């Protein structure tokens, strides 16, 4: 299954769209340290139990830590198998913050 990728520039444009869910699939403590502003947290291992929290009417963009992390791809494949419209931002939190783009911390 081929999942479409988005760049940080494309994601930045999408953040203002109400029909997009930006989904951080890292463990919750990683999310609390730093995450893309406006993103929500559902760790990969919890995702199968939270599918009913997500809308199939919206585009879901998954992301994780960086290009080395593959959790975002695993999550996207799972979501696609359940009929969700999904894309992946591979650069993750690392690329996003290094580019000076909007991020938040819960700690």
N, CA and C atoms as an extended XYZ file, in Angstrom:
321
Properties=species:S:1:pos:R:3:atomname:S:1:resname:S:1:resid:I:1 pbc="F F F"
N         0.843       -1.182        0.000 N   UNK     1
C         0.000        0.000        0.000 CA  UNK     1
C         0.886        1.243        0.000 C   UNK     1
N         0.620        2.150       -0.911 N   UNK     2
C         1.413        3.378       -1.020 CA  UNK     2
C         0.666        4.523       -0.336 C   UNK     2
N         1.250        5.064        0.716 N   UNK     3
C         0.666        6.195        1.439 CA  UNK     3
C         1.350        7.465        0.950 C   UNK     3
N         0.561        8.478        0.666 N   UNK     4
C         1.111        9.748        0.179 CA  UNK     4
C         1.789       10.506        1.317 C   UNK     4
N         2.919       11.124        0.995 N   UNK     5
C         3.678       11.922        1.959 CA  UNK     5
C         3.377       13.405        1.746 C   UNK     5
N         3.511       14.189        2.824 N   UNK     6
C         3.394       15.642        2.711 CA  UNK     6
C         4.671       16.273        3.248 C   UNK     6
N         5.015       17.444        2.736 N   UNK     7
C         6.181       18.185        3.207 CA  UNK     7
C         5.780       19.067        4.382 C   UNK     7
N         6.770       19.626        5.052 N   UNK     8
C         6.462       20.532        6.164 CA  UNK     8
C         5.710       21.760        5.674 C   UNK     8
N         6.024       22.218        4.467 N   UNK     9
C         5.333       23.386        3.905 CA  UNK     9
C         3.864       23.064        3.630 C   UNK     9
N         3.616       21.874        3.095 N   UNK    10
C         2.231       21.458        2.837 CA  UNK    10
C         1.462       21.308        4.145 C   UNK    10
N         2.107       20.723        5.142 N   UNK    11
C         1.455       20.545        6.436 CA  UNK    11
C         1.153       21.885        7.083 C   UNK    11
N         2.069       22.820        7.009 N   UNK    12
C         1.848       24.147        7.577 CA  UNK    12
C         0.602       24.783        6.974 C   UNK    12
N         0.423       24.655        5.675 N   UNK    13
C        -0.762       25.183        5.000 CA  UNK    13
C        -2.021       24.466        5.479 C   UNK    13
N        -1.926       23.165        5.682 N   UNK    14
C        -3.087       22.365        6.089 CA  UNK    14
C        -3.516       22.611        7.529 C   UNK    14
N        -2.619       23.096        8.376 N   UNK    15
C        -2.935       23.272        9.795 CA  UNK    15
C        -4.140       24.177       10.031 C   UNK    15
N        -4.370       25.111        9.135 N   UNK    16
C        -5.486       26.038        9.304 CA  UNK    16
C        -6.793       25.494        8.749 C   UNK    16
N        -6.772       24.277        8.233 N   UNK    17
C        -7.950       23.666        7.635 CA  UNK    17
C        -8.676       22.827        8.684 C   UNK    17
N        -9.955       23.123        8.900 N   UNK    18
C       -10.724       22.397        9.905 CA  UNK    18
C       -10.993       20.951        9.505 C   UNK    18
N       -10.768       20.615        8.248 N   UNK    19
C       -11.017       19.254        7.780 CA  UNK    19
C        -9.770       18.379        7.829 C   UNK    19
N        -8.775       18.795        8.619 N   UNK    20
C        -7.529       18.036        8.754 CA  UNK    20
C        -7.272       17.743       10.232 C   UNK    20
N        -6.911       16.502       10.520 N   UNK    21
C        -6.487       16.098       11.864 CA  UNK    21
C        -5.001       15.764       11.777 C   UNK    21
N        -4.182       16.444       12.580 N   UNK    22
C        -2.749       16.156       12.629 CA  UNK    22
C        -2.532       15.266       13.851 C   UNK    22
N        -2.056       14.055       13.596 N   UNK    23
C        -2.017       13.009       14.613 CA  UNK    23
C        -0.589       12.593       14.957 C   UNK    23
N        -0.195       12.869       16.205 N   UNK    24
C         1.100       12.450       16.728 CA  UNK    24
C         0.932       11.036       17.283 C   UNK    24
N         1.711       10.081       16.771 N   UNK    25
C         1.561        8.683       17.182 CA  UNK    25
C         2.682        8.213       18.115 C   UNK    25
N         3.444        9.150       18.640 N   UNK    26
C         4.516        8.826       19.590 CA  UNK    26
C         3.929        8.546       20.976 C   UNK    26
N         4.712        7.925       21.870 N   UNK    27
C         4.244        7.770       23.249 CA  UNK    27
C         3.875        9.136       23.839 C   UNK    27
N         2.894        9.133       24.740 N   UNK    28
C         2.351       10.385       25.264 CA  UNK    28
C         3.405       11.288       25.918 C   UNK    28
N         4.399       10.710       26.589 N   UNK    29
C         5.411       11.562       27.226 CA  UNK    29
C         6.250       12.304       26.188 C   UNK    29
N         6.465       11.706       25.019 N   UNK    30
C         7.168       12.403       23.935 CA  UNK    30
C         6.300       13.545       23.416 C   UNK    30
N         5.013       13.269       23.260 N   UNK    31
C         4.072       14.293       22.792 CA  UNK    31
C         4.078       15.477       23.756 C   UNK    31
N         4.065       15.189       25.056 N   UNK    32
C         4.023       16.255       26.055 CA  UNK    32
C         5.284       17.116       26.025 C   UNK    32
N         6.425       16.537       25.666 N   UNK    33
C         7.672       17.306       25.596 CA  UNK    33
C         7.648       18.306       24.449 C   UNK    33
N         7.158       17.882       23.284 N   UNK    34
C         7.111       18.772       22.116 CA  UNK    34
C         6.249       18.135       21.035 C   UNK    34
N         5.347       18.942       20.470 N   UNK    35
C         4.506       18.458       19.376 CA  UNK    35
C         4.109       19.614       18.465 C   UNK    35
N         3.715       19.275       17.248 N   UNK    36
C         3.252       20.270       16.292 CA  UNK    36
C         2.011       20.936       16.863 C   UNK    36
N         2.011       22.258       16.852 N   UNK    37
C         0.897       23.018       17.415 CA  UNK    37
C        -0.408       22.607       16.736 C   UNK    37
N        -1.399       22.270       17.556 N   UNK    38
C        -2.700       21.877       17.037 CA  UNK    38
C        -2.863       20.384       16.801 C   UNK    38
N        -1.783       19.627       16.995 N   UNK    39
C        -1.886       18.179       16.780 CA  UNK    39
C        -2.496       17.500       18.004 C   UNK    39
N        -3.007       16.283       17.782 N   UNK    40
C        -3.545       15.490       18.878 CA  UNK    40
C        -2.663       14.266       19.081 C   UNK    40
N        -2.777       13.660       20.255 N   UNK    41
C        -1.946       12.510       20.598 CA  UNK    41
C        -2.777       11.241       20.708 C   UNK    41
N        -2.444       10.266       19.864 N   UNK    42
C        -2.916        8.892       20.047 CA  UNK    42
C        -1.707        8.004       19.736 C   UNK    42
N        -1.036        7.501       20.775 N   UNK    43
C         0.136        6.656       20.540 CA  UNK    43
C        -0.204        5.457       19.652 C   UNK    43
N         0.746        5.047       18.837 N   UNK    44
C         0.543        3.963       17.880 CA  UNK    44
C        -0.076        2.731       18.525 C   UNK    44
N         0.446        2.325       19.685 N   UNK    45
C        -0.062        1.100       20.313 CA  UNK    45
C        -1.507        1.249       20.797 C   UNK    45
N        -1.986        2.479       20.991 N   UNK    46
C        -3.367        2.713       21.425 CA  UNK    46
C        -4.316        2.971       20.254 C   UNK    46
N        -3.771        3.210       19.080 N   UNK    47
C        -4.573        3.626       17.929 CA  UNK    47
C        -5.734        2.684       17.604 C   UNK    47
N        -5.538        1.357       17.586 N   UNK    48
C        -6.674        0.484       17.253 CA  UNK    48
C        -7.876        0.656       18.184 C   UNK    48
N        -7.626        1.072       19.430 N   UNK    49
C        -8.712        1.259       20.398 CA  UNK    49
C        -9.375        2.627       20.296 C   UNK    49
N        -8.846        3.516       19.456 N   UNK    50
C        -9.361        4.885       19.373 CA  UNK    50
C        -9.837        5.264       17.976 C   UNK    50
N       -10.050        4.291       17.117 N   UNK    51
C       -10.481        4.593       15.751 CA  UNK    51
C       -11.811        5.336       15.735 C   UNK    51
N       -12.675        5.043       16.717 N   UNK    52
C       -13.984        5.710       16.768 CA  UNK    52
C       -13.876        7.187       17.147 C   UNK    52
N       -12.701        7.632       17.598 N   UNK    53
C       -12.485        9.047       17.940 CA  UNK    53
C       -12.134        9.876       16.707 C   UNK    53
N       -11.861        9.216       15.597 N   UNK    54
C       -11.409        9.901       14.386 CA  UNK    54
C       -12.514        9.904       13.340 C   UNK    54
N       -12.523       10.930       12.513 N   UNK    55
C       -13.555       11.078       11.485 CA  UNK    55
C       -13.034       10.653       10.118 C   UNK    55
N       -13.831        9.841        9.436 N   UNK    56
C       -13.470        9.439        8.072 CA  UNK    56
C       -13.754       10.556        7.075 C   UNK    56
N       -14.410       11.622        7.536 N   UNK    57
C       -14.698       12.773        6.678 CA  UNK    57
C       -13.531       13.748        6.612 C   UNK    57
N       -12.527       13.534        7.454 N   UNK    58
C       -11.390       14.456        7.507 CA  UNK    58
C       -10.122       13.763        7.026 C   UNK    58
N        -9.188       14.559        6.531 N   UNK    59
C        -7.864       14.056        6.171 CA  UNK    59
C        -7.045       13.947        7.453 C   UNK    59
N        -6.415       12.812        7.665 N   UNK    60
C        -5.568       12.607        8.836 CA  UNK    60
C        -4.112       12.590        8.373 C   UNK    60
N        -3.294       13.428        9.011 N   UNK    61
C        -1.855       13.457        8.746 CA  UNK    61
C        -1.166       12.860        9.966 C   UNK    61
N        -0.476       11.734        9.796 N   UNK    62
C         0.252       11.135       10.913 CA  UNK    62
C         1.703       11.621       10.903 C   UNK    62
N         2.273       11.734       12.101 N   UNK    63
C         3.701       12.056       12.200 CA  UNK    63
C         4.255       11.469       13.486 C   UNK    63
N         5.580       11.357       13.536 N   UNK    64
C         6.246       10.883       14.749 CA  UNK    64
C         7.477       11.745       15.016 C   UNK    64
N         8.623       11.148       15.322 N   UNK    65
C         9.777       11.926       15.771 CA  UNK    65
C        10.612       12.509       14.635 C   UNK    65
N        10.924       11.687       13.631 N   UNK    66
C        11.833       12.116       12.570 CA  UNK    66
C        11.780       11.100       11.435 C   UNK    66
N        12.614       11.323       10.432 N   UNK    67
C        12.679       10.392        9.303 CA  UNK    67
C        13.069        8.978        9.742 C   UNK    67
N        13.822        8.847       10.834 N   UNK    68
C        14.258        7.535       11.306 CA  UNK    68
C        13.116        6.741       11.932 C   UNK    68
N        12.081        7.415       12.357 N   UNK    69
C        10.937        6.788       13.028 CA  UNK    69
C         9.917        6.327       11.983 C   UNK    69
N         9.429        5.111       12.109 N   UNK    70
C         8.456        4.592       11.136 CA  UNK    70
C         7.049        4.434       11.719 C   UNK    70
N         6.855        4.852       12.958 N   UNK    71
C         5.536        4.715       13.583 CA  UNK    71
C         4.450        5.432       12.794 C   UNK    71
N         4.787        6.577       12.202 N   UNK    72
C         3.793        7.339       11.443 CA  UNK    72
C         3.325        6.566       10.210 C   UNK    72
N         4.222        5.800        9.612 N   UNK    73
C         3.852        4.996        8.442 CA  UNK    73
C         2.979        3.821        8.874 C   UNK    73
N         3.357        3.155        9.972 N   UNK    74
C         2.546        2.049       10.495 CA  UNK    74
C         1.137        2.529       10.830 C   UNK    74
N         1.043        3.693       11.466 N   UNK    75
C        -0.259        4.248       11.833 CA  UNK    75
C        -1.080        4.576       10.591 C   UNK    75
N        -0.443        5.172        9.597 N   UNK    76
C        -1.143        5.538        8.364 CA  UNK    76
C        -1.671        4.299        7.647 C   UNK    76
N        -0.870        3.240        7.603 N   UNK    77
C        -1.317        2.004        6.954 CA  UNK    77
C        -2.504        1.398        7.691 C   UNK    77
N        -2.457        1.416        9.013 N   UNK    78
C        -3.567        0.911        9.815 CA  UNK    78
C        -4.836        1.709        9.523 C   UNK    78
N        -4.711        3.035        9.548 N   UNK    79
C        -5.870        3.898        9.296 CA  UNK    79
C        -6.415        3.693        7.887 C   UNK    79
N        -5.534        3.593        6.913 N   UNK    80
C        -5.967        3.381        5.526 CA  UNK    80
C        -6.725        2.063        5.393 C   UNK    80
N        -6.269        1.034        6.102 N   UNK    81
C        -6.952       -0.266        6.065 CA  UNK    81
C        -8.368       -0.192        6.626 C   UNK    81
N        -8.618        0.779        7.499 N   UNK    82
C        -9.951        0.978        8.067 CA  UNK    82
C       -10.755        2.028        7.303 C   UNK    82
N       -10.242        2.460        6.165 N   UNK    83
C       -11.001        3.360        5.306 CA  UNK    83
C       -10.821        4.842        5.562 C   UNK    83
N        -9.812        5.212        6.357 N   UNK    84
C        -9.552        6.624        6.611 CA  UNK    84
C        -8.738        7.224        5.471 C   UNK    84
N        -8.933        8.521        5.236 N   UNK    85
C        -8.149        9.286        4.268 CA  UNK    85
C        -6.910        9.771        5.014 C   UNK    85
N        -5.748        9.251        4.673 N   UNK    86
C        -4.560        9.505        5.490 CA  UNK    86
C        -3.330        9.788        4.630 C   UNK    86
N        -2.483       10.681        5.161 N   UNK    87
C        -1.177       10.986        4.574 CA  UNK    87
C        -0.163       11.026        5.714 C   UNK    87
N         1.122       11.055        5.359 N   UNK    88
C         2.189       11.014        6.362 CA  UNK    88
C         3.105       12.219        6.215 C   UNK    88
N         3.461       12.809        7.373 N   UNK    89
C         4.522       13.819        7.414 CA  UNK    89
C         5.738       13.141        8.041 C   UNK    89
N         6.733       12.782        7.223 N   UNK    90
C         7.892       11.998        7.670 CA  UNK    90
C         8.899       12.800        8.484 C   UNK    90
N         8.990       14.095        8.271 N   UNK    91
C        10.009       14.890        8.958 CA  UNK    91
C         9.849       14.894       10.460 C   UNK    91
N         8.627       14.750       10.915 N   UNK    92
C         8.338       14.645       12.335 CA  UNK    92
C         8.640       15.890       13.147 C   UNK    92
N         8.543       15.704       14.449 N   UNK    93
C         8.754       16.803       15.387 CA  UNK    93
C        10.127       17.441       15.201 C   UNK    93
N        11.146       16.625       14.958 N   UNK    94
C        12.521       17.127       14.832 CA  UNK    94
C        12.640       18.140       13.696 C   UNK    94
N        12.224       17.764       12.485 N   UNK    95
C        12.325       18.665       11.339 CA  UNK    95
C        11.461       19.908       11.548 C   UNK    95
N        10.272       19.720       12.101 N   UNK    96
C         9.325       20.810       12.313 CA  UNK    96
C         9.920       21.888       13.222 C   UNK    96
N        10.460       21.461       14.367 N   UNK    97
C        11.025       22.407       15.330 CA  UNK    97
C        12.289       23.058       14.775 C   UNK    97
N        13.145       22.264       14.119 N   UNK    98
C        14.371       22.818       13.537 CA  UNK    98
C        14.074       23.868       12.471 C   UNK    98
N        12.918       23.767       11.823 N   UNK    99
C        12.525       24.739       10.798 CA  UNK    99
C        11.886       25.984       11.418 C   UNK    99
N        11.728       25.984       12.745 N   UNK   100
C        11.151       27.142       13.426 CA  UNK   100
C         9.648       27.264       13.252 C   UNK   100
N         8.988       26.148       12.986 N   UNK   101
C         7.536       26.161       12.773 CA  UNK   101
C         6.804       26.020       14.108 C   UNK   101
N         5.499       26.369       14.158 N   UNK   102
C         4.764       26.412       15.432 CA  UNK   102
C         4.676       25.049       16.137 C   UNK   102
N         5.140       25.027       17.389 N   UNK   103
C         5.061       23.808       18.187 CA  UNK   103
C         4.684       24.164       19.615 C   UNK   103
N         4.296       23.151       20.364 N   UNK   104
C         3.867       23.346       21.748 CA  UNK   104
C         4.501       22.279       22.628 C   UNK   104
N         4.464       22.560       23.927 N   UNK   105
C         4.903       21.596       24.929 CA  UNK   105
C         3.846       21.557       26.018 C   UNK   105
N         3.596       20.381       26.548 N   UNK   106
C         2.615       20.244       27.626 CA  UNK   106
C         3.287       20.208       28.987 C   UNK   106
N         4.624       20.320       28.996 N   UNK   107
C         5.341       20.235       30.277 CA  UNK   107
C         5.765       21.603       30.746 C   UNK   107
